[in-house]
Coordinates of C-alpha atoms in Angstrom, one line a residue:
M1 CA 0.0 0.0 0.0
K2 CA 1.4 3.4 -1.0
T3 CA 1.8 5.7 1.9
L4 CA 2.9 9.4 2.2
G5 CA 4.5 10.6 5.5
I6 CA 4.0 14.1 6.7
I7 CA 6.0 15.4 9.7
F8 CA 5.2 18.6 11.5
S9 CA 8.5 20.2 12.7
N10 CA 7.2 23.3 14.6
I11 CA 3.9 22.5 16.2
H12 CA 4.9 22.3 19.9
E13 CA 7.7 24.8 20.1
R14 CA 6.0 26.9 22.7
D15 CA 6.3 24.0 25.2
I16 CA 10.2 24.3 25.2
P17 CA 11.1 27.9 24.4
E18 CA 14.6 27.5 25.8
L19 CA 15.6 24.8 23.3
T20 CA 13.5 26.1 20.3
K21 CA 14.7 29.7 20.4
V22 CA 17.1 29.1 17.6
R23 CA 15.8 25.8 16.1
T24 CA 12.7 23.8 15.4
L25 CA 11.4 21.3 17.8
A26 CA 12.3 18.6 15.2
S27 CA 16.0 19.5 15.4
V28 CA 16.3 19.6 19.2
P29 CA 19.4 17.4 20.1
F30 CA 18.6 14.3 22.1
G31 CA 20.5 11.3 23.3
G32 CA 24.1 12.3 22.6
R33 CA 23.9 12.2 18.8
Y34 CA 20.3 12.3 17.7
R35 CA 17.6 14.9 17.0
L36 CA 14.0 14.5 17.9
I37 CA 12.9 14.1 14.3
D38 CA 15.1 11.1 13.9
F39 CA 12.7 8.9 15.8
V40 CA 9.5 9.5 13.8
L41 CA 11.5 9.7 10.5
S42 CA 13.3 6.4 11.2
G43 CA 10.0 4.9 12.2
M44 CA 8.5 5.8 8.8
V45 CA 11.5 4.5 6.9
N46 CA 11.6 1.3 8.8
S47 CA 7.9 0.8 8.0
G48 CA 8.6 1.1 4.2
I49 CA 7.4 4.7 3.9
T50 CA 9.8 6.2 1.3
N51 CA 8.0 9.4 0.5
V52 CA 8.1 11.9 3.4
G53 CA 7.4 15.6 3.6
I54 CA 8.6 17.8 6.5
I55 CA 6.5 20.9 7.1
T56 CA 8.5 23.8 8.4
K57 CA 7.6 27.3 9.7
Y58 CA 10.7 29.2 10.9
N59 CA 14.1 28.6 12.4
Y60 CA 14.6 25.5 10.2
Q61 CA 18.2 26.1 9.1
S62 CA 19.5 23.5 11.6
L63 CA 16.8 21.1 10.5
M64 CA 17.8 21.4 6.9
D65 CA 21.5 21.0 7.8
H66 CA 20.6 17.8 9.7
V67 CA 18.3 16.0 7.3
Q68 CA 20.0 17.4 4.1
S69 CA 18.9 15.2 1.2
G70 CA 17.7 12.4 3.4
K71 CA 20.5 10.0 2.4
N72 CA 21.2 8.9 6.0
W73 CA 17.6 7.6 6.0
D74 CA 17.9 6.2 2.5
L75 CA 15.5 8.9 1.3
S76 CA 17.8 10.5 -1.3
R77 CA 15.8 9.2 -4.3
K78 CA 15.0 10.0 -7.8
N79 CA 11.3 9.3 -7.2
G80 CA 9.8 10.3 -3.8
G81 CA 12.2 10.5 -1.0
L82 CA 12.5 13.4 1.4
T83 CA 10.9 16.9 0.8
I84 CA 11.3 20.0 2.9
L85 CA 8.0 21.9 2.7
P86 CA 8.8 25.6 3.6
P87 CA 6.0 27.9 5.0
F88 CA 3.6 29.1 2.5
S89 CA 1.7 32.3 3.3
D90 CA -2.1 31.8 3.3
E91 CA -3.4 35.0 1.6
A92 CA -7.0 34.3 2.8
G93 CA -5.9 33.5 6.3
G94 CA -3.6 36.5 6.6
G95 CA -0.3 34.8 7.1
V96 CA 1.7 31.7 7.8
F97 CA -0.1 28.7 9.3
N98 CA -0.8 28.7 13.1
S99 CA -2.2 25.2 13.5
R100 CA -1.8 21.6 12.2
F101 CA -4.8 21.9 9.9
E102 CA -3.6 25.1 8.4
A103 CA -0.2 23.6 7.9
I104 CA -1.7 20.7 6.0
K105 CA -3.9 23.0 4.0
S106 CA -0.8 25.0 3.0
V107 CA 0.8 21.9 1.4
A108 CA -2.4 20.5 -0.2
S109 CA -0.8 20.7 -3.7
Y110 CA 2.0 18.5 -2.5
I111 CA -0.5 15.9 -1.2
R112 CA -2.6 16.2 -4.3
H113 CA 0.3 15.4 -6.7
N114 CA 1.2 12.3 -4.7
D115 CA -0.4 8.9 -5.7
A116 CA -0.4 7.4 -2.1
D117 CA -3.5 5.7 -0.7
Y118 CA -2.8 6.8 2.8
V119 CA -1.2 9.7 4.6
V120 CA 0.6 9.2 8.0
M121 CA 0.8 12.5 9.9
A122 CA 3.1 12.8 12.9
D123 CA 4.6 15.4 15.3
C124 CA 8.2 15.4 16.5
D125 CA 7.6 15.6 20.2
I126 CA 7.1 11.8 20.7
V127 CA 10.2 9.7 21.4
C128 CA 9.6 6.0 20.5
N129 CA 10.6 3.3 18.0
L130 CA 7.4 3.0 16.1
D131 CA 6.6 0.6 13.3
F132 CA 3.8 2.1 11.3
A133 CA 3.3 -1.0 9.1
P134 CA 1.0 -3.0 11.4
A135 CA -1.1 0.1 12.0
L136 CA -1.5 0.6 8.2
V137 CA -2.6 -3.1 7.9
E138 CA -5.2 -2.6 10.6
H139 CA -6.3 0.6 9.0
A140 CA -6.9 -1.1 5.7
K141 CA -8.5 -4.2 7.4
N142 CA -11.0 -2.0 9.3
E143 CA -11.7 0.1 6.2
A144 CA -11.2 3.1 8.4
D145 CA -11.2 6.7 7.4
I146 CA -8.8 7.6 10.2
T147 CA -6.7 5.7 12.7
M148 CA -5.6 7.6 15.8
F149 CA -2.5 6.4 17.7
Y150 CA -2.8 6.5 21.4
R151 CA -0.9 5.4 24.5
E152 CA -2.4 4.5 27.9
K153 CA -1.1 6.7 30.7
D154 CA -2.0 8.6 33.8
V155 CA -3.4 11.8 32.6
S156 CA -2.7 13.6 35.9
K157 CA 0.9 13.7 34.7
T158 CA 0.1 15.2 31.3
D159 CA 0.7 19.0 31.1
R160 CA -0.2 19.6 27.5
E161 CA -3.7 19.8 26.2
R162 CA -4.4 16.5 24.4
L163 CA -7.4 14.4 23.5
I164 CA -8.6 11.3 25.4
V165 CA -9.8 8.5 23.2
E166 CA -12.7 6.2 24.1
T167 CA -13.1 3.0 22.0
D168 CA -15.6 0.1 21.8
K169 CA -14.6 -3.6 21.9
T170 CA -13.8 -3.5 18.2
G171 CA -11.3 -0.7 18.6
R172 CA -13.5 1.9 16.9
V173 CA -13.4 5.4 18.5
V174 CA -16.8 6.3 19.9
K175 CA -15.8 9.5 21.7
T176 CA -12.9 12.0 22.1
C177 CA -12.7 14.7 24.7
R178 CA -10.2 17.1 26.2
I179 CA -7.9 16.0 29.0
E180 CA -8.9 18.8 31.4
G181 CA -10.4 17.5 34.6
A182 CA -9.7 13.8 33.8
K183 CA -8.0 11.6 36.3
G184 CA -6.5 8.1 36.3
V185 CA -5.3 6.1 33.3
H186 CA -6.8 6.9 29.9
K187 CA -6.1 6.4 26.2
V188 CA -4.3 9.6 25.2
Y189 CA -4.0 10.6 21.6
T190 CA -0.3 11.2 20.5
D191 CA -1.0 13.4 17.5
F192 CA 0.0 10.6 15.2
M193 CA -2.7 9.6 12.7
I194 CA -3.4 7.7 9.4
I195 CA -6.0 9.2 7.1
N196 CA -7.1 8.2 3.6
R197 CA -5.5 10.6 1.2
R198 CA -8.7 11.1 -0.9
L199 CA -10.7 11.9 2.3
L200 CA -8.0 14.4 3.5
L201 CA -8.1 16.2 0.1
Y202 CA -11.9 16.2 0.2
I203 CA -11.9 17.8 3.7
L204 CA -9.3 20.4 2.7
D205 CA -11.2 21.3 -0.5
H206 CA -14.4 21.9 1.6
S207 CA -12.9 23.3 4.8
V208 CA -14.0 26.9 4.2
Q209 CA -17.5 25.8 3.2
W210 CA -17.9 23.5 6.2
G211 CA -16.1 25.8 8.7
I212 CA -13.3 23.3 9.4
S213 CA -10.2 24.7 11.0
S214 CA -9.0 22.1 13.4
F215 CA -8.4 18.3 13.2
S216 CA -9.1 17.7 16.9
R217 CA -12.2 19.9 17.2
D218 CA -13.8 19.5 13.8
I219 CA -12.8 16.1 12.5
L220 CA -11.5 13.7 15.2
C221 CA -14.5 14.5 17.5
N222 CA -16.9 13.7 14.7
T223 CA -17.0 10.0 15.3
K224 CA -20.4 9.5 13.7
E225 CA -19.5 11.1 10.4
Y226 CA -16.0 9.4 10.1
K227 CA -15.0 5.8 10.7
I228 CA -12.3 6.3 13.2
Y229 CA -10.3 3.6 14.9
G230 CA -7.7 3.7 17.6
Y231 CA -4.2 2.0 17.6
K232 CA -2.4 1.4 20.8
L233 CA 1.3 2.2 21.1
D234 CA 3.2 -0.3 23.3
G235 CA 6.7 -0.2 24.7
Y236 CA 8.8 2.9 25.5
C237 CA 6.9 6.0 24.3
V238 CA 7.2 9.4 25.9
A239 CA 6.3 13.0 25.0
V240 CA 8.7 15.9 25.4
N241 CA 6.3 18.5 26.9
S242 CA 8.7 20.8 28.7
L243 CA 12.3 21.3 29.6
A244 CA 11.8 19.1 32.7
D245 CA 10.4 16.4 30.4
Y246 CA 13.4 16.7 28.1
Y247 CA 15.8 16.4 31.0
K248 CA 13.8 13.4 32.5
H249 CA 13.6 11.4 29.3
S250 CA 17.2 12.1 28.4
M251 CA 18.3 10.7 31.8
E252 CA 16.2 7.6 31.2
L253 CA 18.6 6.8 28.3
L254 CA 21.1 5.8 31.0
D255 CA 19.0 2.8 31.7
A256 CA 20.2 -0.1 29.5
D257 CA 16.6 -1.5 29.2
V258 CA 15.3 1.8 27.8
V259 CA 18.2 1.9 25.3
R260 CA 17.4 -1.6 24.0
E261 CA 13.7 -0.8 23.8
L262 CA 14.2 2.5 22.0
F263 CA 17.1 1.9 19.7
Y264 CA 17.0 -1.8 18.9
K265 CA 13.3 -2.8 19.1
G266 CA 12.6 -5.6 16.6
G267 CA 15.9 -5.0 15.0
A268 CA 14.8 -1.6 13.7
G269 CA 17.3 1.1 14.4
I270 CA 17.1 4.9 14.8
Y271 CA 19.1 6.7 12.0
T272 CA 20.7 10.1 12.2
K273 CA 23.1 12.3 10.4
V274 CA 26.6 10.7 10.2
R275 CA 29.4 12.9 11.5
D276 CA 32.8 11.4 11.0
S277 CA 34.9 12.0 14.1
V278 CA 37.5 10.3 16.2
P279 CA 36.5 8.1 19.2
A280 CA 36.2 9.8 22.6
K281 CA 39.4 10.1 24.5
F282 CA 39.7 9.5 28.2
T283 CA 42.9 10.7 30.0
D284 CA 44.3 9.1 33.1
T285 CA 42.6 11.7 35.2
A286 CA 39.1 11.0 33.8
R287 CA 36.5 9.3 36.0
V288 CA 33.3 8.3 34.2
T289 CA 30.4 6.5 35.9
N290 CA 27.0 5.5 34.3
S291 CA 27.2 8.1 31.5
M292 CA 26.8 8.3 27.7
I293 CA 29.8 9.7 26.0
A294 CA 29.6 10.5 22.2
D295 CA 32.5 10.4 19.7
G296 CA 35.0 13.2 19.5
C297 CA 34.9 14.1 23.2
L298 CA 38.0 14.7 25.4
I299 CA 37.3 13.7 29.0
E300 CA 39.8 14.7 31.6
G301 CA 37.5 15.3 34.6
E302 CA 34.7 13.5 36.4
V303 CA 31.5 12.6 34.7
T304 CA 28.6 10.9 36.6
D305 CA 25.1 10.0 35.4
S306 CA 25.4 12.4 32.5
I307 CA 25.0 12.6 28.7
I308 CA 27.9 14.2 26.8
F309 CA 27.3 15.0 23.1
R310 CA 29.9 14.9 20.3
G311 CA 33.0 17.0 20.5
C312 CA 32.7 18.2 24.1
H313 CA 35.7 18.8 26.4
I314 CA 35.4 18.2 30.2
A315 CA 38.7 19.6 31.6
K316 CA 40.8 18.2 34.4
G317 CA 39.3 18.9 37.8
A318 CA 35.8 19.5 36.4
K319 CA 32.9 17.6 37.9
V320 CA 29.7 17.0 35.8
T321 CA 26.9 15.2 37.5
K322 CA 23.4 14.4 36.2
S323 CA 23.8 16.8 33.4
I324 CA 23.3 17.1 29.6
I325 CA 26.2 18.7 27.7
M326 CA 25.4 19.3 24.1
Q327 CA 27.7 19.3 21.1
D328 CA 31.1 21.1 21.1
S329 CA 30.6 22.6 24.6
V330 CA 33.4 23.1 27.1
V331 CA 33.6 22.7 30.9
D332 CA 36.8 24.3 32.3
S333 CA 38.9 23.1 35.1
G334 CA 37.4 23.3 38.6
A335 CA 33.9 23.8 37.4
T336 CA 31.1 21.8 39.1
L337 CA 27.8 21.1 37.3
N338 CA 24.8 19.3 38.7
C339 CA 21.4 18.9 36.9
V340 CA 22.5 21.3 34.1
I341 CA 21.6 21.4 30.4
M342 CA 24.3 23.1 28.3
D343 CA 23.2 23.9 24.8
K344 CA 25.6 23.6 21.8
D345 CA 28.9 25.5 21.9
A346 CA 28.3 26.7 25.5
H347 CA 31.3 27.4 27.8
V348 CA 31.5 27.1 31.6
L349 CA 34.6 28.9 32.9
D350 CA 37.1 27.9 35.6
G351 CA 35.7 27.3 39.1
R352 CA 32.0 28.0 38.3
M353 CA 29.5 26.0 40.4
L354 CA 26.1 25.6 38.8
S355 CA 23.2 23.4 40.1
G356 CA 19.6 22.8 39.2
H357 CA 17.1 20.2 40.1
P358 CA 15.6 17.3 38.0
T359 CA 12.3 19.2 37.9
H360 CA 14.0 22.5 37.2
P361 CA 17.3 21.9 35.4
Y362 CA 19.7 24.8 35.1
Y363 CA 19.8 25.8 31.4
I364 CA 22.7 27.5 29.5
E365 CA 21.7 28.8 26.1
K366 CA 23.5 28.0 22.8
E367 CA 26.9 29.7 22.6
G368 CA 26.4 31.0 26.2
T369 CA 29.4 31.6 28.5
I370 CA 29.2 31.5 32.3

């Protein structure tokens, strides 16, 4: 079955303003060498989806530098492959898109000129190793119009406004509602969906006439008009809703079971941009415990329970604990870091002592010096 993948790169940027000030959410670094988009993009490729469009809005230079032609995901192709969809101004709407529905509407011509049977739409805020193929089979088997991906979780721990999905015994969605006021474990929509391409184009063509401006409010809640089914996501699957969530889920990568579940599930890997660099170097003064150290690093100090991205330098006498140090950052001699997130190319000078908390990590902006 022919499938088109659509990835939204900017939808949830307001949730993490610190990390998305100079980049899209899709290109936020994660796990030592990856970007958030790598997970959903790799999932699509591993599922046999070889035609993928990435919708952008602003600050997408780092995203373009990361994905480039898509060759690291085997998407550099003569037919299909990876397409960056820049923001198109909606003259009738008065500017660039402000919602997921407006974003899709702005690239309707791209969807129209594709011969896919189905469209898989996904955000970049979910970290998981997802195989879309079984869901596509279920979608076709159910003769569904739309399939909504959900995960079962305690909604009291969900900050972002999401939809709760209620299904009957056949898996068909009978009701969707907002998460406000709900308690306990529910089926929470992840903003991943499969929709029939012809139906999507029909909705887009009649959206003004019917007053449709939102997927969640005008389409997904209309369970009588559309044949909507749910699809449960199993295994490790988390949402990056805030800086605290980013820190928490990054630290979870220090658990070997999480790494196996996320990066090696079913033999399907997570792909990213290849950066040729020398192996990490550890001097005789280095002390490293339960940490993830990427290539190209020079470690001379102490690193404990931390994630160190490519090309970082932890000087002799420095102590880094429970922290995330992004690419090409430097921690000078005598500095002490605890629960700190250092963005790319940041620099902590000699003798500085910085400490945050797991729920409120101390953040140093890109190219910042303290």
